[in-house]
Coordinates of C-alpha atoms in Angstrom, one line a residue:
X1 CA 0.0 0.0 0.0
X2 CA 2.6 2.4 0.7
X3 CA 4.4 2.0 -2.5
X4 CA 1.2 2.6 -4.0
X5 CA 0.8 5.9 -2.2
X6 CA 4.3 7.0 -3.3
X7 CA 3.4 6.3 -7.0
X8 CA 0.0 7.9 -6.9
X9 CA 1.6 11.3 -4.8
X10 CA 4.6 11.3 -7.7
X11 CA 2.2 10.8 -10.2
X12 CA 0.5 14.4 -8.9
X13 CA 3.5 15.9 -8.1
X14 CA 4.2 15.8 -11.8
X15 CA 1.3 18.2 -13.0
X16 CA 2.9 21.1 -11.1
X17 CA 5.5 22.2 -13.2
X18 CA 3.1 21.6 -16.2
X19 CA 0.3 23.9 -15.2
X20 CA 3.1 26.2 -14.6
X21 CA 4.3 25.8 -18.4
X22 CA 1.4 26.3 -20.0
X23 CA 1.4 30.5 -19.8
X24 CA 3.1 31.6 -23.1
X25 CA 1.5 33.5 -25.1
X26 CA 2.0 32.6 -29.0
X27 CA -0.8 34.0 -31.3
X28 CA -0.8 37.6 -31.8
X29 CA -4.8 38.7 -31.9
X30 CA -4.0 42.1 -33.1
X31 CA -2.2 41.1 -36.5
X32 CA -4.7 41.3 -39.1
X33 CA -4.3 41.6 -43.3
X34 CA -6.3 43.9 -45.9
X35 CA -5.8 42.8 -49.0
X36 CA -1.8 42.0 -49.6
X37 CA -1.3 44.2 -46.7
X38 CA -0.5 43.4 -43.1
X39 CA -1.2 45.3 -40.2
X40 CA 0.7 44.8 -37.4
X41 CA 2.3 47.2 -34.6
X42 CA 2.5 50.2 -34.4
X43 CA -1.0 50.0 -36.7
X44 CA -4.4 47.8 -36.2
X45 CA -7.7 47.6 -37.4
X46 CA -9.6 46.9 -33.8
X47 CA -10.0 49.0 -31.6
X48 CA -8.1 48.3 -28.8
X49 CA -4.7 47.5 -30.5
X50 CA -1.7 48.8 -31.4
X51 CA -0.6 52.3 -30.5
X52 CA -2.9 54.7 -29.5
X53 CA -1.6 57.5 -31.5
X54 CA -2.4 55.4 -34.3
X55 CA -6.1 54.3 -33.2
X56 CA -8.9 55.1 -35.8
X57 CA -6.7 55.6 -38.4
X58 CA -6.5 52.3 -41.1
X59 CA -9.9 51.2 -42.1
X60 CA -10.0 47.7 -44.6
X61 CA -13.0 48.0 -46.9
X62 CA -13.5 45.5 -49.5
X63 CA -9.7 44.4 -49.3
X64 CA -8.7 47.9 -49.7
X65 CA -6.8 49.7 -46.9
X66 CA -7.2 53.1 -46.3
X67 CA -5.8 55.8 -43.8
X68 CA -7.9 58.7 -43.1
X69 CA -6.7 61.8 -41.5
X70 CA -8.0 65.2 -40.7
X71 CA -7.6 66.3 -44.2
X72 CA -9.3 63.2 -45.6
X73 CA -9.4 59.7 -46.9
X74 CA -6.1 58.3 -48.9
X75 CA -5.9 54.5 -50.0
X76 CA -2.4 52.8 -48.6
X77 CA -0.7 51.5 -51.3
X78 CA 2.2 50.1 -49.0
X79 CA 3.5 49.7 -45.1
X80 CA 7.4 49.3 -44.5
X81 CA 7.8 48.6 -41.2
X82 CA 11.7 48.6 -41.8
X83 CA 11.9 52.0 -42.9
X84 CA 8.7 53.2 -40.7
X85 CA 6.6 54.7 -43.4
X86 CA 3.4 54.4 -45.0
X87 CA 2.8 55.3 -48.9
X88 CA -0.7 56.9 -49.4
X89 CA -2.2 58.0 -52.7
X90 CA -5.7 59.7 -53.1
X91 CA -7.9 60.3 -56.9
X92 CA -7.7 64.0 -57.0
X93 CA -3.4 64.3 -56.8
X94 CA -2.3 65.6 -59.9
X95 CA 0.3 62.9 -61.6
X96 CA 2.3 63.4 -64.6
X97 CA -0.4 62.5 -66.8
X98 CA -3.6 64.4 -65.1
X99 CA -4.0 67.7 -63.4
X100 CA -6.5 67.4 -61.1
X101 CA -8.0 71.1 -60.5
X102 CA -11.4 73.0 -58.9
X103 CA -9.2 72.4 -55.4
X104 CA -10.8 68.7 -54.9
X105 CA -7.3 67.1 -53.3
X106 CA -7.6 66.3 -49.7
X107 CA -3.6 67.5 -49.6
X108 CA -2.2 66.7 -46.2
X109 CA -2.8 67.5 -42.6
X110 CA -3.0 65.4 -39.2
X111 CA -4.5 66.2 -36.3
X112 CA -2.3 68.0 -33.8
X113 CA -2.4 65.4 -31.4
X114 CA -1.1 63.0 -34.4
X115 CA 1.5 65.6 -35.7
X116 CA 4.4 63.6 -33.3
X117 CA 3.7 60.5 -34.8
X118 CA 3.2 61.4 -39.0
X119 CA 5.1 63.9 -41.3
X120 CA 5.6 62.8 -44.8
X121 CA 9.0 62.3 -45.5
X122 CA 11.9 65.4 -46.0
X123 CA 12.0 63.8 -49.8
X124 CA 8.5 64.1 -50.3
X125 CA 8.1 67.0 -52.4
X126 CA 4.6 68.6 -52.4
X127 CA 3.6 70.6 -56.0
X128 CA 1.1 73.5 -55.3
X129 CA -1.0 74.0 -58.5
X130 CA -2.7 77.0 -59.7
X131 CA -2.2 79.6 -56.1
X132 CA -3.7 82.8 -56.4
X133 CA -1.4 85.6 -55.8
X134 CA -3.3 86.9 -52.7
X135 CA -2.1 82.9 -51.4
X136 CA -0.5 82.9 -47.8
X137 CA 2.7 81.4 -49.9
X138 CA 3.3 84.4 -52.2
X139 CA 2.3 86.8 -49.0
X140 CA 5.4 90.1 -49.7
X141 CA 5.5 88.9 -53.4
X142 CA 8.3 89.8 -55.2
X143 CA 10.1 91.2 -52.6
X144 CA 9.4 88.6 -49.7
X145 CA 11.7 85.2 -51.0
X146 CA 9.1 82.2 -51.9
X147 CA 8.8 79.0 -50.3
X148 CA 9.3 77.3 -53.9
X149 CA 12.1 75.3 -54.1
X150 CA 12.7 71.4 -55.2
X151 CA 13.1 68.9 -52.8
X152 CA 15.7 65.9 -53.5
X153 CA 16.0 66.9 -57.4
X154 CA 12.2 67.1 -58.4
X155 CA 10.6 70.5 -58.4
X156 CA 8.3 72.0 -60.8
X157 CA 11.0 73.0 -63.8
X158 CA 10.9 69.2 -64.2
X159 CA 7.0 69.0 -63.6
X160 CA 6.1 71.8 -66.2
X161 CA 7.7 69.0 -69.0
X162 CA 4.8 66.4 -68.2
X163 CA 2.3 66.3 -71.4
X164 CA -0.4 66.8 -68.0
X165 CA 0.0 70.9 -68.5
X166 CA -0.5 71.2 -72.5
X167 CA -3.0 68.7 -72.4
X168 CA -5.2 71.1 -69.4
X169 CA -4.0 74.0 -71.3
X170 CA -1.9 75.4 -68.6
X171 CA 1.7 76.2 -68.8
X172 CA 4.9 78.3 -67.2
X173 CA 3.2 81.0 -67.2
X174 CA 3.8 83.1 -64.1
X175 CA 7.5 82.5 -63.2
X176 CA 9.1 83.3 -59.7
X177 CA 10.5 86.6 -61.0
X178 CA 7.8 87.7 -63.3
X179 CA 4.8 89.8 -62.5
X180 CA 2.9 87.0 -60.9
X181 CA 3.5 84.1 -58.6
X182 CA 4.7 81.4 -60.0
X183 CA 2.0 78.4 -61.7
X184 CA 3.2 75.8 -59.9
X185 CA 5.0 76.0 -56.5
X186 CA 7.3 73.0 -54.7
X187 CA 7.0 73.0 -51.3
X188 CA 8.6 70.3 -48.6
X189 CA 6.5 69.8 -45.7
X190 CA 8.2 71.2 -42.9
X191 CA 8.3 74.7 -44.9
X192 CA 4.5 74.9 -44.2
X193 CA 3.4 72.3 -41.9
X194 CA 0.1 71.5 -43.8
X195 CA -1.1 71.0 -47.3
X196 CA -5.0 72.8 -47.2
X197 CA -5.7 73.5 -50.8
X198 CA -7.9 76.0 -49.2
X199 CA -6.3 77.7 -47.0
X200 CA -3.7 78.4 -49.7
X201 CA -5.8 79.3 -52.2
X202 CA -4.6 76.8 -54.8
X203 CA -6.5 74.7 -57.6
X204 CA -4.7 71.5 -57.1
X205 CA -1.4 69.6 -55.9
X206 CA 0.8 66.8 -56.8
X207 CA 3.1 64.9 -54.8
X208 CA 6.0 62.8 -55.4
X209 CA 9.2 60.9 -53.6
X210 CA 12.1 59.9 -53.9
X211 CA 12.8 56.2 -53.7
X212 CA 16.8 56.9 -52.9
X213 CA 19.5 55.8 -54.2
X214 CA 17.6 54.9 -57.3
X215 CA 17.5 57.8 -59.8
X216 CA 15.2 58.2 -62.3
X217 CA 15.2 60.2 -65.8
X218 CA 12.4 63.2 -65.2
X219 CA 9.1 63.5 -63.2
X220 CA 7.3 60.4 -66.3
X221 CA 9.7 58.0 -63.9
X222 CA 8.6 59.7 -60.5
X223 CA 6.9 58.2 -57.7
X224 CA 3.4 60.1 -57.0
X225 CA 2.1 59.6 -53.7
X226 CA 2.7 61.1 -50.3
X227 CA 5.4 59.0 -48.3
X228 CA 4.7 59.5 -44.8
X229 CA 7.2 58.5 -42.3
X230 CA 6.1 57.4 -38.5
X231 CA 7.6 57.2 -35.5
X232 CA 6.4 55.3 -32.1
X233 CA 7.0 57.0 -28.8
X234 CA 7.2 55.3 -25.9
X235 CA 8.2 51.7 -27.8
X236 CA 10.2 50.3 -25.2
X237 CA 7.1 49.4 -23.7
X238 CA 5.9 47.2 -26.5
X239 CA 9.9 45.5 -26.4
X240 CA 9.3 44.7 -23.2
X241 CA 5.1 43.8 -23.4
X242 CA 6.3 41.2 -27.1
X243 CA 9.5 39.9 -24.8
X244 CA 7.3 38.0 -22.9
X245 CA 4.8 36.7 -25.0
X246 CA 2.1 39.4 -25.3
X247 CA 1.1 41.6 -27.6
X248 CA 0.5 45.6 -27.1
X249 CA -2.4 47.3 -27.6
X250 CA -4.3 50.2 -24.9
X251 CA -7.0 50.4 -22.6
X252 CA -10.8 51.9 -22.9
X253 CA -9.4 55.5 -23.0
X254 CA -7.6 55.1 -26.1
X255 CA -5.2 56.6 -24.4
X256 CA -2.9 54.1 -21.6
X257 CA -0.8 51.3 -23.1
X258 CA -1.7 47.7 -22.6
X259 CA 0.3 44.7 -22.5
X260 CA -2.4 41.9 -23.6
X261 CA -1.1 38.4 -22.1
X262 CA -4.0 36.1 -23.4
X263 CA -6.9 36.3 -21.3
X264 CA -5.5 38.9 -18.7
X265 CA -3.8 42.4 -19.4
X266 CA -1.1 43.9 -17.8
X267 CA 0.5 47.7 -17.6
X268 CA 4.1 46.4 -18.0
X269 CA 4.6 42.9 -19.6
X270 CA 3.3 39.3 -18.8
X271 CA 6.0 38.5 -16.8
X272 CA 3.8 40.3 -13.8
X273 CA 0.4 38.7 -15.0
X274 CA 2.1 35.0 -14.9
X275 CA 3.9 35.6 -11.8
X276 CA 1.0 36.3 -10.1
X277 CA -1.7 33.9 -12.1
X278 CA 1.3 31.1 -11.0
X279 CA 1.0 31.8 -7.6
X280 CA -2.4 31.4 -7.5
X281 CA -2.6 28.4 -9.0
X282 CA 0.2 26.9 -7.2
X283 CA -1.3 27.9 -4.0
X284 CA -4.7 25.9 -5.5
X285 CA -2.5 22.9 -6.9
X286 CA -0.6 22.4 -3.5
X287 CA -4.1 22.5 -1.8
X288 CA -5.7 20.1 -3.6
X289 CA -2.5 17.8 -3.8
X290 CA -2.6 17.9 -0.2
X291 CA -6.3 17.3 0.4
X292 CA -6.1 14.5 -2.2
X293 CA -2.7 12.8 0.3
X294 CA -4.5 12.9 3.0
X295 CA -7.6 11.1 1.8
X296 CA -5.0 8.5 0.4
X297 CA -3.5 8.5 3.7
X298 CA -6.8 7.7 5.4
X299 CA -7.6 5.3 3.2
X300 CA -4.8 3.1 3.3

């Protein structure tokens, strides 16, 4: 009988460091795909995930992924997570081919409490179509020095040769040291902080970037699009939150980080949530162990 006991007590004695092993976390429930894109940290499509600076911004609607800002609605046409930045592109930019005029562009502006986390990138150049002269850009005109300048090698000398102006019937026109502002006007970003048509008083935009160190032979080979480069404060959180198997998201508030460890969620990583859920159910497993020895015990 007693070696029977001693079998049946080792026997038990086994499932402790079991229940203890079964507390990692491997499927990531905020990963999700629209289309041929994935989403995946810093971005997310449910609420709940991801960053909160980046909450309610992607949308997936029949497999197309779009990003939707302050200024409007662009679809993505690519994420790259290595180089942190998201390529956005929306019907009424002006390409090569088309001018897109009547000031329907959404152009480009984020939310102030966004601004820290998107700025398109400083070789994104941003083509101002058609300003008036009364335009915030032209304000002390001729004597004040313009804004207008190209950004990594594309400006609007180079745009001007695209078959877009003869084909809308538009041209050179006013130049930056004739009578009138200039037709077109290259901006970068940071030189204005936000691309309002109408605020500016322009008729349309384009945008293009630079896909370094490729080089390409005039603005028919240019990239049109608005590259926008994020950053993640605060990531050291999520390192720490993914290092132990969970995966980061934020609370209710949209506001305080998360660290989801499957069923339970933690403020710092799941290292604290196992501790503790361990010692819980050790103190449970050592109960019942020894409530289940004694009845041996008392039988034999």
């Amino acid at each position: 009988m007693s070696a029977l006991f001693l079998i049946i007590l080792s026997i038990l004695s086994s499932l402790v460091p079991l229940s203890f092993a079964n507390n990692v976390h491997v499927n990531n429930p905020c990963r999700s795909y629209c289309g041929n894109i994935t989403i995946d940290y810093p971005f997310a499509l449910q609420y709940g995930c991801g960053h909160p600076g980046f909450r309610d911004l992607l949308f997936c609607m029949n497999d197309v992924l779009m990003f939707h800002i302050s200024s409007g609605s662009y679809r993505v046409l690519e994420i790259d997570y290595a180089y942190q930045s998201v390529t956005i592109h929306e019907p009424h930019l002006s390409t090569c081919d088309t001018l897109v005029l009547g000031g329907k562009g959404n152009g480009f502006a984020v939310e102030q409490w966004r601004s820290p986390y998107f700025n398109p990138t400083a070789d994104n150049v941003f083509m101002l179509i058609g300003c008036s002269a009364q335009s915030s850009l032209f304000q002390g005109f001729p004597g004040k020095h313009l804004p207008c300048r190209n950004v990594s090698g594309m400006g609007c000398e180079e745009y001007y040769g695209c078959p877009a102006w003869s084909l809308a019937g538009r041209g050179q026109m006013g130049s930056m040291f004739g009578s009138g502002p200039p037709e077109c006007c290259a901006v970068a970003f940071e030189a204005i902080r936000a691309i309002n048509l109408s605020k500016l008083d322009c008729e349309g935009y384009s945008s293009a970037y630079s896909l370094a160190p490729l080089r390409v032979d005039g603005p028919s080979e240019w990239s049109f699009g608005i590259r926008v480069k994020y950053s993640v404060q605060g990531n050291e959180f999520c390192r720490a939150c993914e290092a132990t198997g969970g995966t980061c998201g934020y609370g209710s508030n949209g506001v305080r980080q998360l660290c989801m460890c499957g069923d339970m969620n933690s403020t710092s990583n799941c290292d604290s949530v196992t501790s503790a859920t361990d010692r819980r159910r050790g103190h449970g497993l050592v109960t019942v162990l020894t409530a289940i020895s004694f009845s041996i015990l008392a039988w034999i």
